[in-house]
mmCIF file of C-alpha atoms in Angstrom:
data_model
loop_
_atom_site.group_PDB
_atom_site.id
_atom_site.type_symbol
_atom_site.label_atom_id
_atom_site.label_comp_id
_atom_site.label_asym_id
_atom_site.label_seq_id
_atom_site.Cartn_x
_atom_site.Cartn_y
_atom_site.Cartn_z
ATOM 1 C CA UNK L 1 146.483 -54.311 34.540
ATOM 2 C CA UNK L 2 145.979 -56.608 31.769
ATOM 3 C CA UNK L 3 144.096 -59.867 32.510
ATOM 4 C CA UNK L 4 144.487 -63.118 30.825
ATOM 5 C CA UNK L 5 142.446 -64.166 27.920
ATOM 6 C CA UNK L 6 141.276 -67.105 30.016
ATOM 7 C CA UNK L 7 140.048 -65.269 32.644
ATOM 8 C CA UNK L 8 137.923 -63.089 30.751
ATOM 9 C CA UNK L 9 136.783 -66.115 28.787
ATOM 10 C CA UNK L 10 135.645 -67.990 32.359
ATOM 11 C CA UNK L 11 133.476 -64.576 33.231
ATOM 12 C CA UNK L 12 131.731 -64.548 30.052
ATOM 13 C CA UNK L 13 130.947 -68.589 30.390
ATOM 14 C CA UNK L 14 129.557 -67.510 33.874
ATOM 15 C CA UNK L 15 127.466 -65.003 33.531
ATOM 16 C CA UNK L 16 126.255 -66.595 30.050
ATOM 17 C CA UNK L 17 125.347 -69.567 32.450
ATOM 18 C CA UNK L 18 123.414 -67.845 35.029
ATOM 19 C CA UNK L 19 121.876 -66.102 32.324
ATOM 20 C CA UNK L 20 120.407 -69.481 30.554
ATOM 21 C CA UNK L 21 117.200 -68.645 32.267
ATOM 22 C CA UNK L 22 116.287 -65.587 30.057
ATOM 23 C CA UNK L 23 116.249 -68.575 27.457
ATOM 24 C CA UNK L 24 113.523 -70.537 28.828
ATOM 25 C CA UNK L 25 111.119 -67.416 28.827
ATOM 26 C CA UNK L 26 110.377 -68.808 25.727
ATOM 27 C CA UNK L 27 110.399 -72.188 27.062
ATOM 28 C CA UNK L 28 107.233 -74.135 25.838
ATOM 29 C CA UNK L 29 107.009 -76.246 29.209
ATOM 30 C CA UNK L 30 106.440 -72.690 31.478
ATOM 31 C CA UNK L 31 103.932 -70.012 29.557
ATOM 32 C CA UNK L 32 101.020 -68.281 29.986
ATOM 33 C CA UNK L 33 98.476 -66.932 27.318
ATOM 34 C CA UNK L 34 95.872 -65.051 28.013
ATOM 35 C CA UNK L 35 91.921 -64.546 25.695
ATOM 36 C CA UNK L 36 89.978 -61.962 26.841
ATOM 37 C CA UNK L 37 86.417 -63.722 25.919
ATOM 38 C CA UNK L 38 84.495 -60.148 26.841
ATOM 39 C CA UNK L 39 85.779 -56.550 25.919
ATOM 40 C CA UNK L 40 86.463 -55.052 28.665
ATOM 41 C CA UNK L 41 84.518 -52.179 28.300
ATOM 42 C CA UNK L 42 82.543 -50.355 31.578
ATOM 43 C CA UNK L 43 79.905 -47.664 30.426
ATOM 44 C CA UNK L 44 78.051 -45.680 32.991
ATOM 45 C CA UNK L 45 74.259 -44.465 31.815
ATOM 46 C CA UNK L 46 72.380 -44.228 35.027
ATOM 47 C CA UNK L 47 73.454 -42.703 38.687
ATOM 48 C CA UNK L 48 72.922 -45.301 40.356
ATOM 49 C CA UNK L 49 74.994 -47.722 38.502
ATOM 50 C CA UNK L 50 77.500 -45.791 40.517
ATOM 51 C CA UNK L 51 77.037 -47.127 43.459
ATOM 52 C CA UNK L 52 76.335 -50.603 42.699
ATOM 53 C CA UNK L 53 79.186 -53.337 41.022
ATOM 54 C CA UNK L 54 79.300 -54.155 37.167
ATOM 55 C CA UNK L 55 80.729 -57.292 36.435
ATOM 56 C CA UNK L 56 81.900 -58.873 33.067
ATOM 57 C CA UNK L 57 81.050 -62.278 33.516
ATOM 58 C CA UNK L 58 83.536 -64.616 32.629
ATOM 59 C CA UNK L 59 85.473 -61.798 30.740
ATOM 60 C CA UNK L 60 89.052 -63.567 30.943
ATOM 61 C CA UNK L 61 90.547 -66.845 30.143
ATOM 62 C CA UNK L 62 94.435 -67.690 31.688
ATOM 63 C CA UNK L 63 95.657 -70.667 29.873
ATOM 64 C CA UNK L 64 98.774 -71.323 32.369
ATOM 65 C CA UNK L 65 101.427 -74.487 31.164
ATOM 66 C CA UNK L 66 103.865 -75.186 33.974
ATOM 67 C CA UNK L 67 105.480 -78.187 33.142
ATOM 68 C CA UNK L 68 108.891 -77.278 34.052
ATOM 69 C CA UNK L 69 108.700 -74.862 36.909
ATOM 70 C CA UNK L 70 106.358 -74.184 40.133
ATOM 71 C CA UNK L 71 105.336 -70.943 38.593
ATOM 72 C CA UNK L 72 103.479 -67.532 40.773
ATOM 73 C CA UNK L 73 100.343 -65.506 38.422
ATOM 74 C CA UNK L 74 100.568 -62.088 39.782
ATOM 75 C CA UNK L 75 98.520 -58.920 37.830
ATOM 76 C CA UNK L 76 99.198 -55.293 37.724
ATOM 77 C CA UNK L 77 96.650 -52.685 37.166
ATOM 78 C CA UNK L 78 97.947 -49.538 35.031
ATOM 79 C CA UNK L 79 95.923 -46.760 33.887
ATOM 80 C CA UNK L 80 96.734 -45.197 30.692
ATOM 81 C CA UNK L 81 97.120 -41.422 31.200
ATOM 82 C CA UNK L 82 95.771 -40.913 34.518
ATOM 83 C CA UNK L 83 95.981 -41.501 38.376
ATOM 84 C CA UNK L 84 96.216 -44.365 39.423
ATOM 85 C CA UNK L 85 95.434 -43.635 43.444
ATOM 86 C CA UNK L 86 91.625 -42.707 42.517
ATOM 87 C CA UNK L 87 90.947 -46.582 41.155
ATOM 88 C CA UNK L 88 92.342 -48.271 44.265
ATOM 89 C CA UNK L 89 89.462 -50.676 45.658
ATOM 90 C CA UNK L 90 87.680 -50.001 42.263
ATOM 91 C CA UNK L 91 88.804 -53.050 40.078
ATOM 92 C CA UNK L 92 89.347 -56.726 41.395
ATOM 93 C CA UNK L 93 89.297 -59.978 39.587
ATOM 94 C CA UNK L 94 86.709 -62.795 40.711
ATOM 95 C CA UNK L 95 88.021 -66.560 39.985
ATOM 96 C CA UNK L 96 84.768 -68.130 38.544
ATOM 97 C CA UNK L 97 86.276 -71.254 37.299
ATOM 98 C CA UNK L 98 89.601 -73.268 37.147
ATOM 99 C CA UNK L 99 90.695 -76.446 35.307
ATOM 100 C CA UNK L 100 93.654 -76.957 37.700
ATOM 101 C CA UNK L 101 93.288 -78.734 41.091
ATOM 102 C CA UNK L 102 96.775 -77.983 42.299
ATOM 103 C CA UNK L 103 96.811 -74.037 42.021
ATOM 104 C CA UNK L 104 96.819 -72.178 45.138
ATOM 105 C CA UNK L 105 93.646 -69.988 44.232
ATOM 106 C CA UNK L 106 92.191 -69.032 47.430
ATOM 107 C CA UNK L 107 88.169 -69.108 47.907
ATOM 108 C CA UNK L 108 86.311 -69.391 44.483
ATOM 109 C CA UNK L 109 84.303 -66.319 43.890
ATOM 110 C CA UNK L 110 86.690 -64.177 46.203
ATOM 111 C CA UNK L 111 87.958 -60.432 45.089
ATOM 112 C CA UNK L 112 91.278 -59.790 44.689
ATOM 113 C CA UNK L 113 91.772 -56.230 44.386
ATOM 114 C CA UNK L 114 94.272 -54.572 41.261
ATOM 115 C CA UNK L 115 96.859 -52.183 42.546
ATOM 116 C CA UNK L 116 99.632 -50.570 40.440
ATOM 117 C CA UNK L 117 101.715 -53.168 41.953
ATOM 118 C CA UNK L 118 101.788 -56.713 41.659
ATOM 119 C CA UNK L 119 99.039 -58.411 43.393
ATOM 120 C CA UNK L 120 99.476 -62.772 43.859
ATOM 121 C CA UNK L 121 96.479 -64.310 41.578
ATOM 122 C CA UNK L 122 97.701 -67.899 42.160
ATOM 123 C CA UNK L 123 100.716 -70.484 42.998
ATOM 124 C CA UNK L 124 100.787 -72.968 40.475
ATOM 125 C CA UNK L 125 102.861 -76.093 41.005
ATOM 126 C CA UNK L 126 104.543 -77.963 38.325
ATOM 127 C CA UNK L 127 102.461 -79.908 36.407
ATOM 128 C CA UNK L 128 102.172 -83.754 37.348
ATOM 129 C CA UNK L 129 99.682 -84.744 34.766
ATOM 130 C CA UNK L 130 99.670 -84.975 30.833
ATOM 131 C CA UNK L 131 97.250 -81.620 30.633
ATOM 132 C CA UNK L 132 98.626 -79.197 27.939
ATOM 133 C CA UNK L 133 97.233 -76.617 30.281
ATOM 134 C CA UNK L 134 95.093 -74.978 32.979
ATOM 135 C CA UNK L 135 92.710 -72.555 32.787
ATOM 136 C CA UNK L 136 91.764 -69.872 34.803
ATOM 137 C CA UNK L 137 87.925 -67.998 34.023
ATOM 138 C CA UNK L 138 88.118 -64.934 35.824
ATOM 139 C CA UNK L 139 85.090 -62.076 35.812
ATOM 140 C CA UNK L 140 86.132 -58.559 35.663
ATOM 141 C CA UNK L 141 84.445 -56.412 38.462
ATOM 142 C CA UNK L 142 84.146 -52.830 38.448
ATOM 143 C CA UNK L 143 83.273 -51.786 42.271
ATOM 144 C CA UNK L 144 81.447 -48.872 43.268
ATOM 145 C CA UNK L 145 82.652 -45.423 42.484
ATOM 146 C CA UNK L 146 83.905 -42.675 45.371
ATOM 147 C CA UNK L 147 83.676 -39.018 43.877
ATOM 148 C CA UNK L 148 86.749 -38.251 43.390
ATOM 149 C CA UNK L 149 86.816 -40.602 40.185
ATOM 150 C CA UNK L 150 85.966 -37.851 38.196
ATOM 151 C CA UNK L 151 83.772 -37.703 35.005
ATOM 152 C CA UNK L 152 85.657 -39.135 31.941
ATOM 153 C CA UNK L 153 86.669 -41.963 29.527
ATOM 154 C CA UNK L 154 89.491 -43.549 31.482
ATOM 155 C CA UNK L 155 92.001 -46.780 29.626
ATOM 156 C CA UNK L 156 93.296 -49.312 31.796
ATOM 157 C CA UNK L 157 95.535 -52.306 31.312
ATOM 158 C CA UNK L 158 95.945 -55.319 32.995
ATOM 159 C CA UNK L 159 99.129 -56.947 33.116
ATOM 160 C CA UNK L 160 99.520 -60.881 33.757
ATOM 161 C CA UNK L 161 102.877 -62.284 35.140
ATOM 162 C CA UNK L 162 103.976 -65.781 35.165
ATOM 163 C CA UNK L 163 107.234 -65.670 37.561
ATOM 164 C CA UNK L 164 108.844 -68.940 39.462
ATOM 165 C CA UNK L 165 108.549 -68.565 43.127
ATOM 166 C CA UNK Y 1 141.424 -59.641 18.597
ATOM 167 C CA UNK Y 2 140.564 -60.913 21.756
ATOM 168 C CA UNK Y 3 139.608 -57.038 23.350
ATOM 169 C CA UNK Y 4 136.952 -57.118 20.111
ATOM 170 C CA UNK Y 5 135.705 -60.306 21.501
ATOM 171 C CA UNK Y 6 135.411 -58.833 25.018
ATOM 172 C CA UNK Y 7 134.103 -55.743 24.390
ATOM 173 C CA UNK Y 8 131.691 -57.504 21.843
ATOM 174 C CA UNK Y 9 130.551 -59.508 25.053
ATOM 175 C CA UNK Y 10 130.222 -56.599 27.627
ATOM 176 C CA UNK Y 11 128.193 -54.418 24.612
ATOM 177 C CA UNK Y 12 126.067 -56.722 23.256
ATOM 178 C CA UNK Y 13 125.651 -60.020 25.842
ATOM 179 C CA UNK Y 14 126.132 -58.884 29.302
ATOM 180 C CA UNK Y 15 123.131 -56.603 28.775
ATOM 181 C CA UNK Y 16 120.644 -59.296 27.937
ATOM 182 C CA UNK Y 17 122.190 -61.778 30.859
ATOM 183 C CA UNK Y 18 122.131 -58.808 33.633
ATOM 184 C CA UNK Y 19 118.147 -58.376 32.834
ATOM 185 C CA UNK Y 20 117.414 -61.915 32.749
ATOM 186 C CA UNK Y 21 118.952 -61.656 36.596
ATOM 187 C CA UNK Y 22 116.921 -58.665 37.577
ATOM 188 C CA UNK Y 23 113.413 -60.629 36.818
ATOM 189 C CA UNK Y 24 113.893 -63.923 38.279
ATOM 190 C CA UNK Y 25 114.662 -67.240 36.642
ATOM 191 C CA UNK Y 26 112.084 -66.230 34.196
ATOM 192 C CA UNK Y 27 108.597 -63.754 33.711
ATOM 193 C CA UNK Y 28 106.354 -64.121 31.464
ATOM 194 C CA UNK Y 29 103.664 -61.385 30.349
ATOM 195 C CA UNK Y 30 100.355 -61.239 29.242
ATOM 196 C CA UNK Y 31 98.156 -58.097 28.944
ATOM 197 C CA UNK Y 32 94.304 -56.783 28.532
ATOM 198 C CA UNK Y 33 93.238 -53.670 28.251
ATOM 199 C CA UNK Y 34 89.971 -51.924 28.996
ATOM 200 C CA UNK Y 35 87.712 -48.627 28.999
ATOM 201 C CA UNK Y 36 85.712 -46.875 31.189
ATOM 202 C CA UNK Y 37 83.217 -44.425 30.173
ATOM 203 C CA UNK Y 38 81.908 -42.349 33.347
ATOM 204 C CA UNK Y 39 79.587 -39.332 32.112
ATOM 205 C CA UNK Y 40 78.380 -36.630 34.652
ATOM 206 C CA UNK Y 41 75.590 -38.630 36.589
ATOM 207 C CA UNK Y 42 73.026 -37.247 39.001
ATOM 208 C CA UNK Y 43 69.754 -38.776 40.367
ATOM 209 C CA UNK Y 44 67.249 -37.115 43.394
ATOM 210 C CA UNK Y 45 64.892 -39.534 45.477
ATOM 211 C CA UNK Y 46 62.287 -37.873 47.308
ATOM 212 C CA UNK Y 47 60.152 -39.230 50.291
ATOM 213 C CA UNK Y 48 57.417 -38.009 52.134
ATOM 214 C CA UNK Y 49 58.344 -39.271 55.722
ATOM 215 C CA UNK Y 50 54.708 -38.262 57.196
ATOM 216 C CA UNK Y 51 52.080 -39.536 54.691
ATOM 217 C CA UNK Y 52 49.279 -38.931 57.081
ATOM 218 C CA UNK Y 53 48.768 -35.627 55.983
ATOM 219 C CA UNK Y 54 49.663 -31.713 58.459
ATOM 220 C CA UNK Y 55 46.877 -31.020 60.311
ATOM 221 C CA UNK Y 56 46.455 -27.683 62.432
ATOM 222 C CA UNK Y 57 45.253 -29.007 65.631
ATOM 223 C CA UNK Y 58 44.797 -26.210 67.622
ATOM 224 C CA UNK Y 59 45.270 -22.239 67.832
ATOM 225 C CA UNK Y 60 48.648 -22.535 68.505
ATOM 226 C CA UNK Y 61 49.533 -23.935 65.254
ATOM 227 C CA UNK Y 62 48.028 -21.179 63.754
ATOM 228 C CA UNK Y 63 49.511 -18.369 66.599
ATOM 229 C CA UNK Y 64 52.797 -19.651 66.370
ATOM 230 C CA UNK Y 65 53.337 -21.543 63.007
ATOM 231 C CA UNK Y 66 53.068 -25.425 62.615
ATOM 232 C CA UNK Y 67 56.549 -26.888 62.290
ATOM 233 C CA UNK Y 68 56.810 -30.253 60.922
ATOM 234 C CA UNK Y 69 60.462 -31.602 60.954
ATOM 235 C CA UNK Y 70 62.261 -34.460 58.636
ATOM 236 C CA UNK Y 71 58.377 -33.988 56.131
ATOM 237 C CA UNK Y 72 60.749 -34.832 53.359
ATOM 238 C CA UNK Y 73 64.012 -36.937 52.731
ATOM 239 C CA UNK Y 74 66.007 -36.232 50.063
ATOM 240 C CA UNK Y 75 68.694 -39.226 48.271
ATOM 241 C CA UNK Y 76 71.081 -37.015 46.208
ATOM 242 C CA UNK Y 77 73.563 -39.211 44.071
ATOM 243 C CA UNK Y 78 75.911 -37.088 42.075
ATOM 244 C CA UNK Y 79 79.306 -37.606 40.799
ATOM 245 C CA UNK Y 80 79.375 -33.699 40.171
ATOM 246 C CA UNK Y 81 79.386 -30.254 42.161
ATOM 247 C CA UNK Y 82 74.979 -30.316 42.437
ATOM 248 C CA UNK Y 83 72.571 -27.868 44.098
ATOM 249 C CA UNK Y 84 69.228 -28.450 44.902
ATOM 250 C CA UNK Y 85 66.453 -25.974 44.176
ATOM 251 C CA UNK Y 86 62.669 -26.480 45.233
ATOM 252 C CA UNK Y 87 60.174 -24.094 43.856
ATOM 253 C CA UNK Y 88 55.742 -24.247 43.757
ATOM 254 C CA UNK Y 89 54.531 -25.695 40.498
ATOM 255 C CA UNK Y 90 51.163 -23.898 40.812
ATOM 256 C CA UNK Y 91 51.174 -20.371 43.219
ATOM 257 C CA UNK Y 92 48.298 -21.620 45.153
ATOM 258 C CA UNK Y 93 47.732 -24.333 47.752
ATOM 259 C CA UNK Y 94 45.735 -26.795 45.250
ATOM 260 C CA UNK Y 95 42.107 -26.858 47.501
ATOM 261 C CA UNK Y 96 41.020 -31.285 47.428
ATOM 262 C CA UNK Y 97 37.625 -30.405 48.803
ATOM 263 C CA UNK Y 98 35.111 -28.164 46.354
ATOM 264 C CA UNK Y 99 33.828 -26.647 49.313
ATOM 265 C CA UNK Y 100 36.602 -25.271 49.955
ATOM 266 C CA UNK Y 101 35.905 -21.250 49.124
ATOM 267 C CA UNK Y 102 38.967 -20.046 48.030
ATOM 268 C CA UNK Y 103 42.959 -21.130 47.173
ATOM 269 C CA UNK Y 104 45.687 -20.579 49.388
ATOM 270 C CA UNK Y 105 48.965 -18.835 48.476
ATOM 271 C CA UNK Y 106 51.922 -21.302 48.723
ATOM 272 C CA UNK Y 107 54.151 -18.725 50.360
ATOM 273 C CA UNK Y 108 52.496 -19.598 53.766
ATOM 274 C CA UNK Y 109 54.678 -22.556 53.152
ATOM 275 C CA UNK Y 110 58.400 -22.622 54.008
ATOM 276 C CA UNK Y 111 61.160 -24.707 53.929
ATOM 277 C CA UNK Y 112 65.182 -25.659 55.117
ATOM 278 C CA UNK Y 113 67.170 -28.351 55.312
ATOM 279 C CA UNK Y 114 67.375 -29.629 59.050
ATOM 280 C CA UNK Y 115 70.971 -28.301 59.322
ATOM 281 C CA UNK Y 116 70.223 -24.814 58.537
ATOM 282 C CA UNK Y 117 68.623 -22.306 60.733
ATOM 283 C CA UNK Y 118 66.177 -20.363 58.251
ATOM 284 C CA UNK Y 119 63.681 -21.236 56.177
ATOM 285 C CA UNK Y 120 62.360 -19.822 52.440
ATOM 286 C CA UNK Y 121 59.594 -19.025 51.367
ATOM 287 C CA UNK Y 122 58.047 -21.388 49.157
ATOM 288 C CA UNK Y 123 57.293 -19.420 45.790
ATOM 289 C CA UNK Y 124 56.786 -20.484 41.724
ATOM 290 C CA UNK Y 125 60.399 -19.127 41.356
ATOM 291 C CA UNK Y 126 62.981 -21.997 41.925
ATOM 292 C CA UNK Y 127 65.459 -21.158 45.224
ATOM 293 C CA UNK Y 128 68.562 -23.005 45.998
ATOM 294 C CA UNK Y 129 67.829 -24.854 48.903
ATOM 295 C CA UNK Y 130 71.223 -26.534 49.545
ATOM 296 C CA UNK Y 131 74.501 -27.263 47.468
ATOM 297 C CA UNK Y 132 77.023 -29.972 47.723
ATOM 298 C CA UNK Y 133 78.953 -29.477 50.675
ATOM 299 C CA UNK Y 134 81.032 -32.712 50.944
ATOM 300 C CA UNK Y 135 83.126 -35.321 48.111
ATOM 301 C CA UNK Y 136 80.602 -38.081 48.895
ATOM 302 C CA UNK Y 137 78.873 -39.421 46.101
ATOM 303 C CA UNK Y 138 75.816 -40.371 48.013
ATOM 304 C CA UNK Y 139 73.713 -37.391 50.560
ATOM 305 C CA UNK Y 140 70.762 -38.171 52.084
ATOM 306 C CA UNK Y 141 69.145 -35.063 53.608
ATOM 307 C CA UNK Y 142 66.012 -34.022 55.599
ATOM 308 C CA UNK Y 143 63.753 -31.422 54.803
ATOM 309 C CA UNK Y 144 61.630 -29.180 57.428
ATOM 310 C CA UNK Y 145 58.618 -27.524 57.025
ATOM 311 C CA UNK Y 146 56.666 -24.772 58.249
ATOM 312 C CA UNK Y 147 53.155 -23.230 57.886
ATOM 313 C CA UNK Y 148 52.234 -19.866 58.864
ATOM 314 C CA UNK Y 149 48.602 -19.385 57.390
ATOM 315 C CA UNK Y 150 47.069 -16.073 59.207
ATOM 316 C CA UNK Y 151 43.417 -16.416 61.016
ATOM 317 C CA UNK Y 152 41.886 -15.206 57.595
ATOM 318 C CA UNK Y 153 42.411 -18.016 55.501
ATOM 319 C CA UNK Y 154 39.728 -20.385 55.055
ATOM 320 C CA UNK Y 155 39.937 -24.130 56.356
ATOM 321 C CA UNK Y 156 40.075 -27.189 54.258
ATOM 322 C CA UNK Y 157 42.078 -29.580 52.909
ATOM 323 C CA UNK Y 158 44.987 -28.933 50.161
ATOM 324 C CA UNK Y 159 47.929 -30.284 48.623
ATOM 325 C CA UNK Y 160 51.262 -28.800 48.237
ATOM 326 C CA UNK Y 161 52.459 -27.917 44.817
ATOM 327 C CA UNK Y 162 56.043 -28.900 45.069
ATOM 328 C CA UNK Y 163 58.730 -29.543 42.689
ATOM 329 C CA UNK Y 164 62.832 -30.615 43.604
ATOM 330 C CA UNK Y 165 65.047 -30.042 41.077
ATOM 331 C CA UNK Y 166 68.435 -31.601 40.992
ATOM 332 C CA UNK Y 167 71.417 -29.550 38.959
ATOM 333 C CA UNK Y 168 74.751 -29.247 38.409
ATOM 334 C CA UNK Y 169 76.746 -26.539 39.323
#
């Protein structure tokens, strides 16, 4: 069956359309940028650091611009060439400061535990105000080991997602 | 002409417009990475539960043996396999009084953890008293004692010459 040039030309304008959003990705009114201020670097000299937290105070900086969209933070916690499963309940991020008013942060100083899925940081709304951008201070805590973490020099990543609701 | 076009589109457009789908009306990344060092860590606290001292108080300690239960607790923090070994750092019962007319040997002395059902002999030569038995990173344990000094040996007051020893296994 042979379909008309016009037809095929009406699919393309379609999906092209309903594809315009992989275009504002790299829409200056919706990004995020992240500094990490403190390496994030965990070293273990004494037993009973083990069983106690480390924190990196104030160790990352989320610069989040929403001006066009109500926009969801969510991280991911990957571990480079290991498993995963033995760090569950071992890393969380601790708000410590914010610049916005309007995000949906839940309790200052709370936990929110990393998982090798997507965990919800915050709900931003669009932005109302003038503000180039919020920030977002967040301390890096290392919780108490279990034993099966096993001795060894472990690389992690931490992956920051700006999606719209 | 107009199948180039097409296929151009399917090949080369489609792709990009079908993953911008997938994620949402948009997503946005942002990564940091970090290291953790974690080296083989151990670390042994010992307490003396009775400070007061083991005092024979009567013919029975010395008929039967004086037990004391729980003298010691031990804090073992490992994130290793770890045995414990305990051993005399001196063979004799270190006398505290001068008058005291002659040393003790320390294998009067024995020990066990509170779990087990026999002692050892206390002796200069270390001897596993327990290994890791569990995956927890923190034990605490409780160490019993007993004395069996025969009539012979003089009275007095002496310390016990012990040493713990944490290791890997």
């Amino acid at each position: 069956m042979k379909l008309p040039f016009s037809i095929l030309f009406s699919i393309c304008v379609l999906t092209l359309y309903s594809g315009t959003s992989y275009a504002q990705a790299a829409n200056p009114d919706n990004n995020i940028t992240l500094t990490v201020n403190q390496p994030l670097v965990f070293s273990y000299n004494f037993a009973d650091e083990l069983v106690h937290d480390k924190i990196i105070n104030n160790a990352l900086e989320l610069k989040v611009r929403s001006a066009q969209y109500n926009t969801n933070i969510y991280a991911t916690l990957s571990l480079i060439g290991g498993d995963i499963s033995q760090f569950a309940q071992q890393i969380s991020l601790r708000l410590r400061n914010k610049t916005s008013i309007s995000a949906a942060t839940g309790s200052a100083n709370t936990d929110i535990y990393l998982a090798n899925t997507p965990v919800l940081l915050f709900y931003q709304p669009r932005m109302i105000d003038n503000t180039p951008y919020y920030s977002f201070y967040y301390d890096v805590v290392m919780h108490p080991f279990t034993y099966q973490v096993r001795p060894g020099t472990y690389n992690f990543s931490i992956l920051f997602t700006m999606t719209q609701p | 002409m107009k199948k180039v076009l097409f296929l151009i589109y399917i090949i080369v457009i489609a792709p990009f417009c079908c993953r911008a789908q997938s994620g949402g009306l948009f997503s946005l990344n942002q990564t940091a990475n970090g290291t953790i060092t974690l080296p083989p860590l151990q670390d042994l606290r010992v307490t003396a539960l009775n400070n007061t001292g083991i005092s024979f108080e009567g013919a029975k300690d010395f008929a039967n043996g004086k037990h004391v239960n729980s003298q010691y607790q031990l804090k073992v923090l490992s994130n290793i396999p770890w045995y414990i070994s305990v051993r005399a750092s001196d063979p004799v019962l270190t006398a505290l009084t001068p008058t005291t007319p002659r040393d003790i040997p320390v294998s009067i002395v024995r020990l066990k953890p509170s779990t087990a059902s026999s002692y050892i002999n206390l002796s200069t030569a270390a001897q596993t008293l327990m290994v890791s038995e569990n995956n927890n990173l923190e034990n605490t344990y409780y160490i019993d004692m007993k004395f069996d000094p025969s009539w012979t040996l003089p009275g007095g007051s002496y310390n016990i010459p012990l040493e713990f020893t944490l290791s890997p296994q």
